[in-house]
Amino acid sequence: MEKTTITTNNDRLLAWMATVPAGKLPEVRARIMRDCGISRYVLAHWLSGRTRIPYLALQKIEAIAGEKLFLY
């Protein structure tokens, strides 16, 4: 039996954030927080997988990324 890995939208966000150049990361984090209306603590919870990312926030993050990142 083959083991399958379940990737959550939180994992996808974390993987995409890892591809953002280090110099742009603070700007991207600030834009996500501003556009989604969240605090840095909520973003940290999303990145760690402690809380689910709401549907509307998924769309806003994809707009920031300029690509499809998540499964709906």
Coordinates of C-alpha atoms in Angstrom, one line a residue:
M1 CA 0.0 0.0 0.0
E2 CA 1.4 3.4 -1.0
K3 CA 1.4 6.2 1.5
T4 CA -0.1 9.4 0.2
T5 CA 0.7 12.8 1.5
I6 CA -2.2 15.2 2.1
T7 CA -1.2 18.7 1.3
T8 CA -3.3 21.4 2.9
N9 CA -3.8 24.9 1.6
N10 CA -1.7 26.0 4.6
D11 CA 1.2 23.8 3.3
R12 CA 0.7 25.3 -0.1
L13 CA 0.9 28.9 1.3
L14 CA 4.1 28.0 3.2
A15 CA 5.7 26.4 0.2
W16 CA 4.9 29.5 -2.0
M17 CA 6.2 31.9 0.7
A18 CA 9.5 29.9 0.6
T19 CA 9.9 30.8 -3.1
V20 CA 9.5 34.5 -2.5
P21 CA 13.0 36.3 -2.6
A22 CA 14.1 37.2 0.9
G23 CA 14.2 40.9 0.0
K24 CA 10.5 40.9 -1.0
L25 CA 9.2 38.7 1.8
P26 CA 8.4 41.6 4.3
E27 CA 6.5 43.4 1.5
V28 CA 4.6 40.2 0.6
R29 CA 3.7 39.5 4.2
A30 CA 2.5 43.0 4.8
R31 CA 0.4 42.9 1.6
I32 CA -1.2 39.6 2.7
M33 CA -2.0 41.0 6.1
R34 CA -3.3 44.3 4.7
D35 CA -5.4 42.8 1.9
C36 CA -6.8 40.0 4.1
G37 CA -7.4 42.3 7.1
I38 CA -5.4 40.1 9.5
S39 CA -2.7 40.5 12.1
R40 CA 0.8 38.9 11.9
Y41 CA -0.4 36.4 14.5
V42 CA -3.2 35.1 12.2
L43 CA -0.7 34.9 9.3
A44 CA 1.6 32.9 11.6
H45 CA -1.3 30.5 12.5
W46 CA -2.0 30.1 8.8
L47 CA 1.6 29.3 8.0
S48 CA 1.9 26.8 10.8
G49 CA -1.4 25.2 10.0
R50 CA -3.1 25.9 13.3
T51 CA -6.1 27.6 11.6
R52 CA -7.6 27.1 8.2
I53 CA -7.3 29.9 5.6
P54 CA -10.8 31.3 4.8
Y55 CA -12.0 31.0 1.2
L56 CA -11.9 34.8 0.5
A57 CA -8.4 35.0 1.8
L58 CA -7.3 32.2 -0.5
Q59 CA -8.5 34.3 -3.5
K60 CA -6.7 37.4 -2.3
I61 CA -3.5 35.5 -1.7
E62 CA -3.7 34.0 -5.2
A63 CA -4.1 37.6 -6.6
I64 CA -1.0 38.7 -4.7
A65 CA 0.9 35.6 -6.0
G66 CA -0.3 36.0 -9.5
E67 CA -0.9 32.3 -9.8
K68 CA -3.2 29.5 -8.7
L69 CA -1.9 28.1 -5.4
F70 CA -4.8 26.5 -3.7
L71 CA -7.4 23.7 -4.1
Y72 CA -11.0 24.7 -3.5

